[in-house]
Amino acid sequence: MITSSQYQAQLNLAKAAAKTAGEIILSYHSTSVGRANNSAKVNVKSGVDLVTEADTRVETMVIDMIKKAFPNDLIVGEEDQAESPKGEPGEDFPSGSIWCVGAFQQ
């Protein structure tokens, strides 16, 4: 049986990552004088699927936090899928904890 304290460290990390992600995203929004604090570069991922500099920066930060705290966990990223399992025939299904990182909306 899973207890609430069994995943407390993961929950604490997720909360800290969400807070930091919010701070990063807010840094890309307009100030009261109507100018952005940072220039936000936008890339086209495919078709009309856009990815902003803030998206990439936030995902990198979250993945780095997870890797530092839980180096053996699998991380599946929305923007950077380099370490994501490909689901190829014969590929073993990942065991252990899996983090899905993505969908940071601005």
PDB file of C-alpha atoms in Angstrom, residues 2-104:
ATOM      1  CA  ILE A   2       1.260   3.487  -0.877  1.00  0.00           C
ATOM      2  CA  THR A   3       1.470   5.894   2.033  1.00  0.00           C
ATOM      3  CA  SER A   4       1.263   9.678   1.734  1.00  0.00           C
ATOM      4  CA  SER A   5       4.806  10.044   3.051  1.00  0.00           C
ATOM      5  CA  GLN A   6       6.226   7.566   0.524  1.00  0.00           C
ATOM      6  CA  TYR A   7       6.322  10.225  -2.209  1.00  0.00           C
ATOM      7  CA  GLN A   8       6.762  13.311  -0.024  1.00  0.00           C
ATOM      8  CA  ALA A   9      10.229  14.080  -1.432  1.00  0.00           C
ATOM      9  CA  GLN A  10       8.886  13.955  -5.006  1.00  0.00           C
ATOM     10  CA  LEU A  11       5.934  16.150  -4.052  1.00  0.00           C
ATOM     11  CA  ASN A  12       8.224  18.687  -2.392  1.00  0.00           C
ATOM     12  CA  LEU A  13      10.423  18.787  -5.491  1.00  0.00           C
ATOM     13  CA  ALA A  14       7.405  19.211  -7.780  1.00  0.00           C
ATOM     14  CA  LYS A  15       6.126  22.126  -5.680  1.00  0.00           C
ATOM     15  CA  ALA A  16       9.537  23.829  -5.687  1.00  0.00           C
ATOM     16  CA  ALA A  17       9.890  23.312  -9.443  1.00  0.00           C
ATOM     17  CA  ALA A  18       6.406  24.719 -10.089  1.00  0.00           C
ATOM     18  CA  LYS A  19       7.179  27.815  -8.010  1.00  0.00           C
ATOM     19  CA  THR A  20      10.456  28.435  -9.834  1.00  0.00           C
ATOM     20  CA  ALA A  21       8.789  27.751 -13.196  1.00  0.00           C
ATOM     21  CA  GLY A  22       6.155  30.371 -12.401  1.00  0.00           C
ATOM     22  CA  GLU A  23       8.852  32.913 -11.581  1.00  0.00           C
ATOM     23  CA  ILE A  24      10.632  32.212 -14.879  1.00  0.00           C
ATOM     24  CA  ILE A  25       7.420  32.436 -16.898  1.00  0.00           C
ATOM     25  CA  LEU A  26       6.400  35.688 -15.195  1.00  0.00           C
ATOM     26  CA  SER A  27       9.798  37.176 -16.056  1.00  0.00           C
ATOM     27  CA  TYR A  28       8.793  36.905 -19.736  1.00  0.00           C
ATOM     28  CA  HIS A  29       5.515  38.819 -19.335  1.00  0.00           C
ATOM     29  CA  SER A  30       5.023  42.527 -19.830  1.00  0.00           C
ATOM     30  CA  THR A  31       5.718  44.998 -17.066  1.00  0.00           C
ATOM     31  CA  SER A  32       3.383  47.818 -16.067  1.00  0.00           C
ATOM     32  CA  VAL A  33       4.976  50.072 -18.702  1.00  0.00           C
ATOM     33  CA  GLY A  34       4.150  47.593 -21.450  1.00  0.00           C
ATOM     34  CA  ARG A  35       7.668  46.347 -22.204  1.00  0.00           C
ATOM     35  CA  ALA A  36       8.838  42.799 -21.673  1.00  0.00           C
ATOM     36  CA  ASN A  37      11.521  42.114 -19.081  1.00  0.00           C
ATOM     37  CA  ASN A  38      13.229  39.623 -21.424  1.00  0.00           C
ATOM     38  CA  SER A  39      13.089  39.102 -25.135  1.00  0.00           C
ATOM     39  CA  ALA A  40      11.267  35.847 -25.787  1.00  0.00           C
ATOM     40  CA  LYS A  41      12.529  33.847 -28.739  1.00  0.00           C
ATOM     41  CA  VAL A  42       9.904  31.620 -30.377  1.00  0.00           C
ATOM     42  CA  ASN A  43      10.799  28.524 -32.412  1.00  0.00           C
ATOM     43  CA  VAL A  44       8.552  26.438 -34.632  1.00  0.00           C
ATOM     44  CA  LYS A  45       8.578  22.838 -33.410  1.00  0.00           C
ATOM     45  CA  SER A  46       6.404  21.493 -36.234  1.00  0.00           C
ATOM     46  CA  GLY A  47       3.607  23.004 -38.289  1.00  0.00           C
ATOM     47  CA  VAL A  48       1.916  25.458 -35.955  1.00  0.00           C
ATOM     48  CA  ASP A  49       3.369  23.942 -32.803  1.00  0.00           C
ATOM     49  CA  LEU A  50       5.423  26.746 -31.246  1.00  0.00           C
ATOM     50  CA  VAL A  51       7.913  26.561 -28.414  1.00  0.00           C
ATOM     51  CA  THR A  52       9.064  29.698 -26.625  1.00  0.00           C
ATOM     52  CA  GLU A  53      12.363  30.444 -24.963  1.00  0.00           C
ATOM     53  CA  ALA A  54      10.481  30.404 -21.636  1.00  0.00           C
ATOM     54  CA  ASP A  55       9.110  26.890 -22.376  1.00  0.00           C
ATOM     55  CA  THR A  56      12.594  25.559 -23.042  1.00  0.00           C
ATOM     56  CA  ARG A  57      14.167  27.350 -20.071  1.00  0.00           C
ATOM     57  CA  VAL A  58      11.509  26.084 -17.658  1.00  0.00           C
ATOM     58  CA  GLU A  59      11.657  22.495 -18.878  1.00  0.00           C
ATOM     59  CA  THR A  60      15.461  22.479 -18.612  1.00  0.00           C
ATOM     60  CA  MET A  61      15.273  23.822 -15.045  1.00  0.00           C
ATOM     61  CA  VAL A  62      12.692  21.227 -13.972  1.00  0.00           C
ATOM     62  CA  ILE A  63      14.609  18.342 -15.562  1.00  0.00           C
ATOM     63  CA  ASP A  64      17.839  19.488 -13.907  1.00  0.00           C
ATOM     64  CA  MET A  65      16.112  19.604 -10.502  1.00  0.00           C
ATOM     65  CA  ILE A  66      14.751  16.079 -10.941  1.00  0.00           C
ATOM     66  CA  LYS A  67      18.089  14.675 -12.150  1.00  0.00           C
ATOM     67  CA  LYS A  68      19.891  16.173  -9.164  1.00  0.00           C
ATOM     68  CA  ALA A  69      17.399  14.834  -6.594  1.00  0.00           C
ATOM     69  CA  PHE A  70      16.452  11.535  -8.269  1.00  0.00           C
ATOM     70  CA  PRO A  71      19.241  10.548 -10.705  1.00  0.00           C
ATOM     71  CA  ASN A  72      17.819   7.070 -11.397  1.00  0.00           C
ATOM     72  CA  ASP A  73      14.321   8.251 -12.341  1.00  0.00           C
ATOM     73  CA  LEU A  74      13.233   8.368 -15.986  1.00  0.00           C
ATOM     74  CA  ILE A  75      12.207  11.786 -17.291  1.00  0.00           C
ATOM     75  CA  VAL A  76       9.977  12.267 -20.324  1.00  0.00           C
ATOM     76  CA  GLY A  77      10.080  15.843 -21.599  1.00  0.00           C
ATOM     77  CA  GLU A  78       7.690  17.574 -23.968  1.00  0.00           C
ATOM     78  CA  GLU A  79      10.285  19.760 -25.692  1.00  0.00           C
ATOM     79  CA  ASP A  80      13.509  17.799 -25.120  1.00  0.00           C
ATOM     80  CA  GLN A  81      12.715  14.153 -25.720  1.00  0.00           C
ATOM     81  CA  ALA A  82      16.314  12.925 -25.944  1.00  0.00           C
ATOM     82  CA  GLU A  83      15.994  10.624 -22.913  1.00  0.00           C
ATOM     83  CA  SER A  84      12.373   9.618 -23.507  1.00  0.00           C
ATOM     84  CA  PRO A  85      11.749   5.948 -24.247  1.00  0.00           C
ATOM     85  CA  LYS A  86      10.903   5.472 -27.909  1.00  0.00           C
ATOM     86  CA  GLY A  87       8.611   2.462 -27.491  1.00  0.00           C
ATOM     87  CA  GLU A  88      10.541   0.471 -30.064  1.00  0.00           C
ATOM     88  CA  PRO A  89       9.676  -3.227 -30.519  1.00  0.00           C
ATOM     89  CA  GLY A  90      11.558  -5.283 -27.957  1.00  0.00           C
ATOM     90  CA  GLU A  91      12.381  -2.260 -25.793  1.00  0.00           C
ATOM     91  CA  ASP A  92      11.866  -2.963 -22.103  1.00  0.00           C
ATOM     92  CA  PHE A  93       9.150  -0.989 -20.373  1.00  0.00           C
ATOM     93  CA  PRO A  94      10.755   1.455 -17.932  1.00  0.00           C
ATOM     94  CA  SER A  95      10.720   0.387 -14.318  1.00  0.00           C
ATOM     95  CA  GLY A  96      10.856   2.709 -11.343  1.00  0.00           C
ATOM     96  CA  SER A  97       9.673   6.279 -11.166  1.00  0.00           C
ATOM     97  CA  ILE A  98       8.818   8.201 -14.320  1.00  0.00           C
ATOM     98  CA  TRP A  99       8.426  11.994 -14.456  1.00  0.00           C
ATOM     99  CA  CYS A 100       6.479  13.628 -17.298  1.00  0.00           C
ATOM    100  CA  VAL A 101       7.562  17.244 -17.788  1.00  0.00           C
ATOM    101  CA  GLY A 102       5.730  19.654 -20.039  1.00  0.00           C
ATOM    102  CA  ALA A 103       2.761  21.887 -20.735  1.00  0.00           C
ATOM    103  CA  PHE A 104       3.977  25.055 -19.053  1.00  0.00           C
TER     104      PHE A 104
END
